[in-house]
XYZ file of C-alpha atoms in Angstrom:
321
model
C -6.404 -21.030 4.971
C -7.200 -17.526 3.669
C -10.378 -16.027 5.092
C -11.417 -14.912 1.601
C -10.542 -17.888 -0.598
C -9.614 -17.211 -4.257
C -9.329 -13.445 -3.696
C -7.692 -11.672 -6.665
C -6.142 -8.299 -5.800
C -7.991 -5.486 -7.623
C -9.870 -2.268 -7.027
C -9.189 0.148 -4.181
C -6.853 -1.172 -1.469
C -5.745 1.234 1.316
C -2.516 0.511 3.150
C -3.208 1.349 6.774
C -1.025 3.048 9.358
C 0.215 1.759 12.700
C -0.629 3.624 15.917
C 2.366 3.937 18.190
C 2.654 5.051 21.846
C 5.140 7.619 23.103
C 7.426 4.763 24.203
C 7.260 3.375 20.617
C 5.176 0.334 21.605
C 2.173 -0.523 19.423
C -1.078 1.119 20.449
C -3.579 -1.642 19.685
C -6.621 0.352 20.646
C -5.847 3.212 18.259
C -4.749 0.797 15.561
C -8.098 -0.934 15.782
C -9.881 2.409 15.672
C -7.952 3.353 12.515
C -8.764 0.038 10.840
C -12.483 0.487 11.610
C -12.460 4.042 10.235
C -10.967 2.906 6.947
C -12.935 -0.325 6.576
C -16.278 1.434 6.928
C -15.864 3.017 3.468
C -18.009 1.277 0.871
C -16.252 0.100 -2.250
C -12.911 -1.206 -0.937
C -11.517 -4.455 -2.302
C -9.180 -5.212 0.604
C -6.923 -3.564 3.176
C -3.132 -3.961 3.465
C -1.259 -4.215 6.768
C 2.419 -4.738 7.531
C 3.419 -2.465 4.631
C 5.406 0.755 4.295
C 2.499 2.704 5.787
C 2.636 0.690 9.006
C 6.402 1.154 9.409
C 7.064 -2.518 8.739
C 10.810 -1.785 8.524
C 10.766 -1.117 12.267
C 8.536 -4.055 13.339
C 9.756 -7.417 14.598
C 8.346 -10.729 13.314
C 6.222 -11.060 16.467
C 4.909 -7.520 16.093
C 3.960 -8.170 12.466
C 2.189 -11.350 13.522
C 0.285 -9.412 16.184
C -0.645 -6.598 13.798
C -2.094 -9.100 11.359
C -3.958 -10.929 14.139
C -5.430 -7.690 15.500
C -6.411 -6.567 11.981
C -8.097 -9.876 11.216
C -9.958 -9.763 14.534
C -11.142 -6.204 13.940
C -12.130 -6.193 10.249
C -11.251 -9.618 8.841
C -14.860 -10.681 8.558
C -15.629 -7.705 6.330
C -12.670 -7.435 3.982
C -9.734 -9.500 2.719
C -6.462 -8.629 4.512
C -3.237 -8.402 2.518
C -0.104 -8.831 4.623
C 3.271 -7.423 3.670
C 6.364 -9.635 3.359
C 9.339 -7.357 4.086
C 12.646 -9.182 4.523
C 16.121 -9.131 3.119
C 16.654 -12.875 3.400
C 14.592 -15.473 1.532
C 14.248 -17.734 4.563
C 12.760 -14.919 6.647
C 10.471 -13.893 3.787
C 9.167 -17.446 3.551
C 8.677 -17.483 7.306
C 6.588 -14.304 7.164
C 4.556 -15.704 4.261
C 3.856 -18.942 6.139
C 2.822 -16.984 9.230
C 0.445 -14.796 7.202
C -1.138 -17.847 5.613
C -1.569 -19.574 8.966
C -3.133 -16.459 10.565
C -5.710 -16.076 7.801
C -4.429 -13.386 5.387
C -6.032 -13.461 1.938
C -2.978 -12.297 -0.079
C 0.663 -11.257 0.267
C 2.405 -8.054 -0.770
C 6.065 -8.984 -1.347
C 8.705 -6.256 -1.111
C 11.975 -6.560 -3.005
C 14.919 -7.594 -0.729
C 17.343 -4.748 -0.139
C 20.018 -7.398 -0.695
C 19.390 -6.966 -4.465
C 20.366 -3.282 -4.423
C 23.913 -3.962 -5.620
C 23.069 -5.172 -9.093
C 20.401 -7.801 -8.376
C 18.494 -6.771 -11.490
C 21.288 -8.406 -13.490
C 20.508 -11.792 -11.885
C 16.787 -12.461 -12.538
C 17.202 -16.011 -11.177
C 17.601 -14.482 -7.714
C 14.176 -12.864 -7.840
C 12.653 -16.036 -9.201
C 14.155 -18.151 -6.409
C 13.012 -15.640 -3.790
C 9.419 -15.578 -5.004
C 9.328 -19.315 -5.502
C 10.246 -19.889 -1.884
C 7.531 -17.490 -0.744
C 4.951 -19.191 -2.977
C 5.934 -22.587 -1.658
C 5.518 -21.345 1.945
C 2.043 -19.979 1.275
C 0.644 -21.963 -1.677
C -2.986 -20.865 -1.090
C -2.276 -17.128 -1.201
C -2.132 -14.874 -4.248
C 1.000 -12.685 -4.374
C 1.320 -9.011 -5.210
C 4.798 -8.246 -6.472
C 5.950 -4.811 -5.334
C 7.729 -3.321 -8.388
C 10.064 -0.505 -7.365
C 11.474 2.200 -9.659
C 14.840 1.720 -11.389
C 16.412 4.479 -9.295
C 15.808 2.421 -6.133
C 18.347 -0.236 -7.159
C 15.927 -3.040 -6.266
C 13.719 -2.911 -9.319
C 12.751 -5.854 -11.521
C 13.299 -5.126 -15.220
C 10.328 -5.701 -17.574
C 11.651 -9.047 -18.861
C 12.344 -10.243 -15.293
C 8.723 -9.537 -14.333
C 7.506 -11.612 -17.282
C 9.774 -14.488 -16.192
C 8.518 -14.154 -12.634
C 4.889 -14.396 -13.733
C 5.711 -17.536 -15.755
C 7.681 -19.289 -13.039
C 5.501 -18.242 -10.059
C 1.861 -18.484 -11.162
C 0.538 -17.392 -7.752
C 1.692 -13.835 -8.598
C -1.686 -12.268 -9.466
C -0.861 -8.569 -9.327
C 1.921 -6.022 -9.117
C 2.038 -2.934 -7.002
C 3.434 -0.632 -9.695
C 5.836 2.022 -8.418
C 7.875 2.215 -11.600
C 7.691 6.020 -11.404
C 7.901 6.036 -15.190
C 4.639 6.774 -17.044
C 5.825 5.177 -20.271
C 6.897 1.935 -18.502
C 3.762 2.044 -16.304
C 1.502 2.048 -19.347
C 3.528 -0.809 -20.902
C 3.013 -2.809 -17.696
C -0.753 -2.207 -17.851
C -1.132 -3.095 -21.505
C 1.087 -6.174 -21.322
C 0.539 -7.785 -17.935
C -3.250 -7.451 -17.840
C -3.475 -9.043 -21.286
C -1.436 -12.149 -20.494
C -3.016 -15.595 -20.828
C -2.893 -15.634 -17.027
C -3.572 -11.917 -16.346
C -1.571 -10.036 -13.705
C -3.418 -6.997 -12.412
C -1.555 -3.716 -12.225
C -2.306 -1.905 -8.955
C -0.934 1.582 -9.165
C 0.774 3.170 -6.202
C 1.527 6.359 -8.092
C -0.542 8.341 -5.622
C 1.133 11.631 -6.465
C -0.408 11.374 -9.990
C -3.242 8.955 -9.312
C -5.845 10.135 -11.781
C -3.427 10.079 -14.722
C -2.306 6.582 -13.703
C -5.817 5.219 -13.367
C -6.879 6.547 -16.739
C -4.211 4.362 -18.343
C -6.288 1.334 -17.416
C -4.967 -0.002 -14.116
C -7.113 -2.711 -12.524
C -6.699 -1.145 -9.094
C -4.685 0.946 -6.680
C -2.826 0.186 -3.445
C -1.981 3.332 -1.557
C -0.970 4.634 1.848
C -2.982 7.796 1.166
C -6.019 5.528 1.427
C -5.412 5.594 5.190
C -6.622 9.209 5.157
C -8.823 9.579 2.060
C -10.175 6.103 1.166
C -13.536 7.627 0.247
C -11.984 10.008 -2.247
C -9.927 7.219 -3.767
C -13.045 5.044 -4.168
C -14.909 7.969 -5.751
C -12.072 8.641 -8.162
C -11.768 4.953 -9.056
C -15.514 4.705 -9.754
C -15.525 7.876 -11.864
C -12.670 6.590 -14.022
C -14.349 3.173 -14.376
C -17.553 4.955 -15.461
C -15.601 7.095 -17.986
C -16.925 10.197 -16.227
C -13.986 12.509 -16.861
C -15.652 15.629 -15.470
C -16.421 13.951 -12.137
C -12.966 12.384 -12.010
C -11.425 15.833 -12.459
C -13.596 17.273 -9.684
C -12.496 14.537 -7.271
C -8.884 14.847 -8.356
C -9.037 18.583 -7.580
C -9.766 17.634 -3.965
C -7.025 14.988 -3.841
C -4.399 17.242 -5.428
C -3.442 19.445 -2.428
C -3.064 16.409 -0.171
C -0.989 14.489 -2.767
C 1.266 17.531 -3.055
C 1.657 17.671 0.719
C 2.039 13.933 1.374
C 4.605 13.232 -1.331
C 6.762 16.347 -1.036
C 10.509 15.915 -0.256
C 11.627 14.202 1.835
C 9.590 11.342 0.462
C 10.253 9.177 3.513
C 7.972 11.394 5.604
C 4.858 10.588 3.602
C 3.252 8.272 6.184
C 4.460 10.505 8.996
C 2.402 13.257 7.350
C -0.607 10.985 7.021
C -0.479 10.208 10.747
C -0.444 13.925 11.555
C -3.492 14.430 9.340
C -5.401 11.752 11.188
C -4.685 13.606 14.473
C -5.810 16.902 12.929
C -9.032 15.185 11.792
C -9.702 13.733 15.249
C -9.243 10.158 14.021
C -6.170 9.386 16.094
C -4.882 10.531 19.498
C -1.248 11.105 18.527
C 1.179 10.937 15.639
C 4.249 9.002 16.847
C 6.682 7.341 14.457
C 9.459 4.920 15.254
C 13.075 6.061 14.854
C 14.903 6.867 12.689
C 11.737 8.662 11.533
C 11.108 11.831 13.566
C 8.327 14.270 14.459
C 7.546 16.808 11.733
C 8.453 20.475 12.218
C 5.704 23.041 12.789
C 5.979 24.445 9.270
C 5.094 20.993 7.898
C 2.108 20.694 10.211
C 0.823 24.057 9.085
C 1.160 22.999 5.455
C -0.796 19.818 6.123
C -3.612 21.754 7.774
C -3.843 24.017 4.752
C -3.911 20.972 2.452
C -6.769 19.387 4.399
C -8.744 22.639 4.170
C -8.143 22.946 0.447
C -9.234 19.320 -0.039
C -12.381 19.852 1.974
C -11.541 16.996 4.328
C -12.962 17.888 7.717
C -13.373 16.596 11.286
C -17.113 16.166 10.917
C -18.148 12.523 10.845
C -15.952 9.444 10.901
C -14.773 10.230 7.359
C -15.493 12.894 4.854
C -17.699 11.311 2.210
C -17.069 11.976 -1.443
C -20.226 12.693 -3.365
């Protein structure tokens, strides 16, 4: 059973990183430390593990199970835990969902199978069957559908998403990475107004303020592993219709967003790990291959971005006023 029964994904949801040793094994102690640092921030709705930010692509089933168990043990009494379901096969996805439910997760974040990259958007019944199997494996857990951009090749067209919501009622939110402001706003206006509303959680962290002002009911972001306090402050300012304050907070987020999400995009969480080291919140920044250590020029750029954002080593986290 979920530890937080009837949780509906909304609000500010950081996706946390995974601490890794030099031999690429999981560093549980530093992972726990990172979870505590993020969870202490007031105003979070939940925390996500086993997602992109925690290098789920390079983690085995047993490692994902252990990551969830460690996370639940460390912060599961304080906040709902959302566990990623990242698998190319439906049977494995259902297995991951069942495991997350048995361990005590409060929701699932379901990634699109890479199998669909060769025209899967033309066969909506495939997505429906995939999600139905996951919902059947974890009937008590709400599902967040991770909606990728069209350029990815694994996107769900607008009409497919509507069919998914109809056929799989446990889908309660989408993590919107449409990367298309016009489509993003259509998602917000349509999905959140359905008879059975589906919350739009933006993951457009490179233009977060603009996205939130369109009316999203939350955000789910890897950048929240470094600046959860600033994300909460921005979310609250937008909810309060305080544009001046939102702009002030966004001015602080801007240099880090520019640094995190610069090309190559795949290094975004690599960069976040390095920032945690620079801030004294982690011992080392090791990523699993094929990801690699960042060059010195990148590290220098990240240090400058932290300085410009006013994010410092003092305290567990830099608090946003």
